[in-house]
PDB file of C-alpha atoms in Angstrom:
ATOM      1  CA  UNK A   1       0.777 -42.540  25.268  1.00 69.00           C
ATOM      2  CA  UNK A   2       3.561 -42.919  22.826  1.00 67.00           C
ATOM      3  CA  UNK A   3       1.260 -41.838  20.009  1.00 68.00           C
ATOM      4  CA  UNK A   4       0.262 -38.716  21.868  1.00 61.00           C
ATOM      5  CA  UNK A   5       3.927 -37.781  22.533  1.00 61.00           C
ATOM      6  CA  UNK A   6       4.747 -38.581  18.858  1.00 56.00           C
ATOM      7  CA  UNK A   7       1.934 -36.334  17.486  1.00 57.00           C
ATOM      8  CA  UNK A   8       2.742 -33.571  19.885  1.00 63.00           C
ATOM      9  CA  UNK A   9       6.357 -33.610  18.686  1.00 62.00           C
ATOM     10  CA  UNK A  10       5.214 -33.580  15.114  1.00 62.00           C
ATOM     11  CA  UNK A  11       3.069 -30.569  15.797  1.00 60.00           C
ATOM     12  CA  UNK A  12       5.798 -28.661  17.460  1.00 62.00           C
ATOM     13  CA  UNK A  13       8.182 -29.414  14.597  1.00 58.00           C
ATOM     14  CA  UNK A  14       5.628 -28.432  11.845  1.00 56.00           C
ATOM     15  CA  UNK A  15       4.883 -25.161  13.636  1.00 56.00           C
ATOM     16  CA  UNK A  16       8.635 -24.477  13.921  1.00 49.00           C
ATOM     17  CA  UNK A  17       9.068 -25.270  10.254  1.00 47.00           C
ATOM     18  CA  UNK A  18       6.211 -22.909   9.248  1.00 48.00           C
ATOM     19  CA  UNK A  19       7.772 -20.021  11.205  1.00 50.00           C
ATOM     20  CA  UNK A  20      11.191 -20.705   9.681  1.00 46.00           C
ATOM     21  CA  UNK A  21       9.713 -20.049   6.180  1.00 62.00           C
ATOM     22  CA  UNK A  22      10.616 -16.714   4.605  1.00 82.00           C
ATOM     23  CA  UNK A  23       8.146 -13.859   4.656  1.00 94.00           C
ATOM     24  CA  UNK A  24       7.838 -10.801   2.430  1.00 96.00           C
ATOM     25  CA  UNK A  25       8.340  -7.347   4.024  1.00 96.00           C
ATOM     26  CA  UNK A  26       7.417  -4.082   2.394  1.00 96.00           C
ATOM     27  CA  UNK A  27       9.351  -0.776   2.901  1.00 96.00           C
ATOM     28  CA  UNK A  28       8.088   2.470   1.334  1.00 97.00           C
ATOM     29  CA  UNK A  29      10.314   5.491   0.695  1.00 97.00           C
ATOM     30  CA  UNK A  30       7.474   7.457   2.155  1.00 98.00           C
ATOM     31  CA  UNK A  31       3.899   6.757   3.102  1.00 98.00           C
ATOM     32  CA  UNK A  32       2.516  10.310   2.859  1.00 98.00           C
ATOM     33  CA  UNK A  33       2.564  12.828  -0.005  1.00 98.00           C
ATOM     34  CA  UNK A  34       1.449  16.434   0.110  1.00 98.00           C
ATOM     35  CA  UNK A  35       0.526  17.912  -3.325  1.00 98.00           C
ATOM     36  CA  UNK A  36       0.677  21.429  -1.957  1.00 97.00           C
ATOM     37  CA  UNK A  37      -1.641  23.996  -3.487  1.00 96.00           C
ATOM     38  CA  UNK A  38      -3.078  23.373  -6.971  1.00 95.00           C
ATOM     39  CA  UNK A  39      -5.820  25.044  -8.984  1.00 94.00           C
ATOM     40  CA  UNK A  40      -9.402  23.759  -9.643  1.00 92.00           C
ATOM     41  CA  UNK A  41      -8.475  24.579 -13.268  1.00 93.00           C
ATOM     42  CA  UNK A  42      -6.180  21.475 -13.267  1.00 93.00           C
ATOM     43  CA  UNK A  43      -7.875  19.316 -10.721  1.00 95.00           C
ATOM     44  CA  UNK A  44      -6.182  15.966 -11.427  1.00 96.00           C
ATOM     45  CA  UNK A  45      -2.890  15.176  -9.645  1.00 98.00           C
ATOM     46  CA  UNK A  46      -0.862  12.113  -9.280  1.00 98.00           C
ATOM     47  CA  UNK A  47       2.007  10.738  -7.280  1.00 98.00           C
ATOM     48  CA  UNK A  48       3.883   7.392  -7.392  1.00 98.00           C
ATOM     49  CA  UNK A  49       4.878   5.777  -4.089  1.00 98.00           C
ATOM     50  CA  UNK A  50       7.944   3.582  -4.393  1.00 98.00           C
ATOM     51  CA  UNK A  51       8.591   0.567  -2.208  1.00 97.00           C
ATOM     52  CA  UNK A  52      11.083  -2.233  -1.843  1.00 97.00           C
ATOM     53  CA  UNK A  53      10.555  -5.826  -0.801  1.00 97.00           C
ATOM     54  CA  UNK A  54      12.994  -6.139   2.078  1.00 97.00           C
ATOM     55  CA  UNK A  55      11.848  -9.631   3.083  1.00 96.00           C
ATOM     56  CA  UNK A  56      13.058 -12.967   1.804  1.00 96.00           C
ATOM     57  CA  UNK A  57       9.963 -14.134  -0.102  1.00 97.00           C
ATOM     58  CA  UNK A  58       8.060 -12.658  -3.111  1.00 97.00           C
ATOM     59  CA  UNK A  59       5.719  -9.746  -2.214  1.00 97.00           C
ATOM     60  CA  UNK A  60       2.205  -9.638  -3.534  1.00 97.00           C
ATOM     61  CA  UNK A  61      -0.187  -6.728  -3.182  1.00 97.00           C
ATOM     62  CA  UNK A  62      -3.551  -8.335  -3.073  1.00 97.00           C
ATOM     63  CA  UNK A  63      -5.652  -5.201  -2.941  1.00 97.00           C
ATOM     64  CA  UNK A  64      -5.514  -1.349  -2.883  1.00 97.00           C
ATOM     65  CA  UNK A  65      -8.582   0.475  -1.822  1.00 97.00           C
ATOM     66  CA  UNK A  66      -9.005   4.256  -1.683  1.00 97.00           C
ATOM     67  CA  UNK A  67     -11.023   6.041   0.922  1.00 95.00           C
ATOM     68  CA  UNK A  68     -12.990   7.897  -1.741  1.00 92.00           C
ATOM     69  CA  UNK A  69     -14.005   7.475  -5.375  1.00 93.00           C
ATOM     70  CA  UNK A  70     -12.092  10.584  -6.277  1.00 95.00           C
ATOM     71  CA  UNK A  71      -8.853   8.725  -5.551  1.00 97.00           C
ATOM     72  CA  UNK A  72      -7.652   5.865  -7.745  1.00 97.00           C
ATOM     73  CA  UNK A  73      -4.732   3.583  -6.856  1.00 98.00           C
ATOM     74  CA  UNK A  74      -2.679   1.627  -9.433  1.00 98.00           C
ATOM     75  CA  UNK A  75      -0.142  -0.979  -8.239  1.00 96.00           C
ATOM     76  CA  UNK A  76       2.325  -3.550  -9.334  1.00 88.00           C
ATOM     77  CA  UNK A  77       0.210  -6.684 -10.148  1.00 91.00           C
ATOM     78  CA  UNK A  78       3.041  -9.202 -10.400  1.00 95.00           C
ATOM     79  CA  UNK A  79       4.950 -10.569  -7.371  1.00 96.00           C
ATOM     80  CA  UNK A  80       7.967  -8.412  -6.346  1.00 97.00           C
ATOM     81  CA  UNK A  81      11.020 -10.571  -5.718  1.00 97.00           C
ATOM     82  CA  UNK A  82      13.122  -9.969  -2.545  1.00 97.00           C
ATOM     83  CA  UNK A  83      15.316  -6.821  -3.035  1.00 96.00           C
ATOM     84  CA  UNK A  84      13.345  -5.521  -5.978  1.00 97.00           C
ATOM     85  CA  UNK A  85      11.165  -2.490  -6.126  1.00 97.00           C
ATOM     86  CA  UNK A  86       7.559  -1.792  -7.098  1.00 97.00           C
ATOM     87  CA  UNK A  87       5.150   1.184  -7.224  1.00 97.00           C
ATOM     88  CA  UNK A  88       1.714   2.361  -6.190  1.00 98.00           C
ATOM     89  CA  UNK A  89       0.541   5.302  -8.274  1.00 98.00           C
ATOM     90  CA  UNK A  90      -2.270   7.369  -6.743  1.00 98.00           C
ATOM     91  CA  UNK A  91      -4.339   9.815  -8.718  1.00 98.00           C
ATOM     92  CA  UNK A  92      -6.695  12.349  -7.120  1.00 98.00           C
ATOM     93  CA  UNK A  93      -9.401  13.948  -9.262  1.00 97.00           C
ATOM     94  CA  UNK A  94     -10.848  16.982  -7.724  1.00 94.00           C
ATOM     95  CA  UNK A  95     -13.340  17.632 -10.549  1.00 93.00           C
ATOM     96  CA  UNK A  96     -16.725  18.534  -9.057  1.00 89.00           C
ATOM     97  CA  UNK A  97     -15.287  18.719  -5.574  1.00 90.00           C
ATOM     98  CA  UNK A  98     -15.326  21.860  -3.379  1.00 90.00           C
ATOM     99  CA  UNK A  99     -12.072  23.709  -3.210  1.00 94.00           C
ATOM    100  CA  UNK A 100     -10.097  23.516  -0.048  1.00 95.00           C
ATOM    101  CA  UNK A 101      -7.983  20.989   1.910  1.00 97.00           C
ATOM    102  CA  UNK A 102      -8.308  17.270   1.441  1.00 96.00           C
ATOM    103  CA  UNK A 103      -6.659  14.136   2.947  1.00 98.00           C
ATOM    104  CA  UNK A 104      -7.223  10.728   1.574  1.00 98.00           C
ATOM    105  CA  UNK A 105      -5.945   7.294   2.403  1.00 98.00           C
ATOM    106  CA  UNK A 106      -5.151   4.164   0.399  1.00 98.00           C
ATOM    107  CA  UNK A 107      -5.282   0.817   2.195  1.00 98.00           C
ATOM    108  CA  UNK A 108      -3.010  -1.889   0.861  1.00 98.00           C
ATOM    109  CA  UNK A 109      -3.542  -5.553   1.652  1.00 98.00           C
ATOM    110  CA  UNK A 110      -0.333  -7.637   1.085  1.00 97.00           C
ATOM    111  CA  UNK A 111       1.338 -10.912   2.073  1.00 97.00           C
ATOM    112  CA  UNK A 112       4.032  -9.010   3.949  1.00 96.00           C
ATOM    113  CA  UNK A 113       4.707  -9.316   7.638  1.00 95.00           C
ATOM    114  CA  UNK A 114       2.599  -6.171   8.056  1.00 92.00           C
ATOM    115  CA  UNK A 115      -0.446  -7.319   6.018  1.00 95.00           C
ATOM    116  CA  UNK A 116      -2.283  -4.007   6.041  1.00 97.00           C
ATOM    117  CA  UNK A 117      -0.546  -0.687   5.255  1.00 96.00           C
ATOM    118  CA  UNK A 118      -1.995   2.771   4.648  1.00 98.00           C
ATOM    119  CA  UNK A 119      -0.730   5.530   2.291  1.00 98.00           C
ATOM    120  CA  UNK A 120      -1.890   9.075   2.511  1.00 99.00           C
ATOM    121  CA  UNK A 121      -2.208  11.965   0.110  1.00 98.00           C
ATOM    122  CA  UNK A 122      -3.274  15.554   0.850  1.00 98.00           C
ATOM    123  CA  UNK A 123      -3.279  18.917  -0.652  1.00 97.00           C
ATOM    124  CA  UNK A 124      -5.118  22.191  -1.097  1.00 97.00           C
ATOM    125  CA  UNK A 125      -7.275  22.810  -4.197  1.00 96.00           C
ATOM    126  CA  UNK A 126      -7.970  26.533  -4.804  1.00 95.00           C
ATOM    127  CA  UNK A 127     -11.040  27.837  -6.626  1.00 92.00           C
ATOM    128  CA  UNK A 128     -11.088  28.394 -10.391  1.00 84.00           C
ATOM    129  CA  UNK A 129      -9.681  31.583 -11.621  1.00 74.00           C
ATOM    130  CA  UNK A 130     -12.324  34.203 -12.394  1.00 50.00           C
ATOM    131  CA  UNK A 131     -12.396  35.272 -16.060  1.00 49.00           C
TER     132      UNK A 131
END
């Protein structure tokens, strides 16, 4: 019986210790960007999302996945220390796409308190100018 009580106390203490450990937390300046209207003559547009690690442990972005092959994310590969900033650059390539409105998402997988985050880009690509 004493062993059972001892092991239960050890389990409770180890769980408490695990929760007391610091955790990274990510805060973006904004999670949505609208490119507005741009021409099919210049179909490639980019935007850089900026974020801060507001937690108390290093932040790591494990993966960034776009909802479409026309959208490419590039992100800070090294751990971001608490209080420091990082970026996620998103490039949309409308070459070969139909003109009109688009909305794309980028899913980030991190070690932060909120492990999955989504960023969004949208815009309106107008048809090529007639010559």
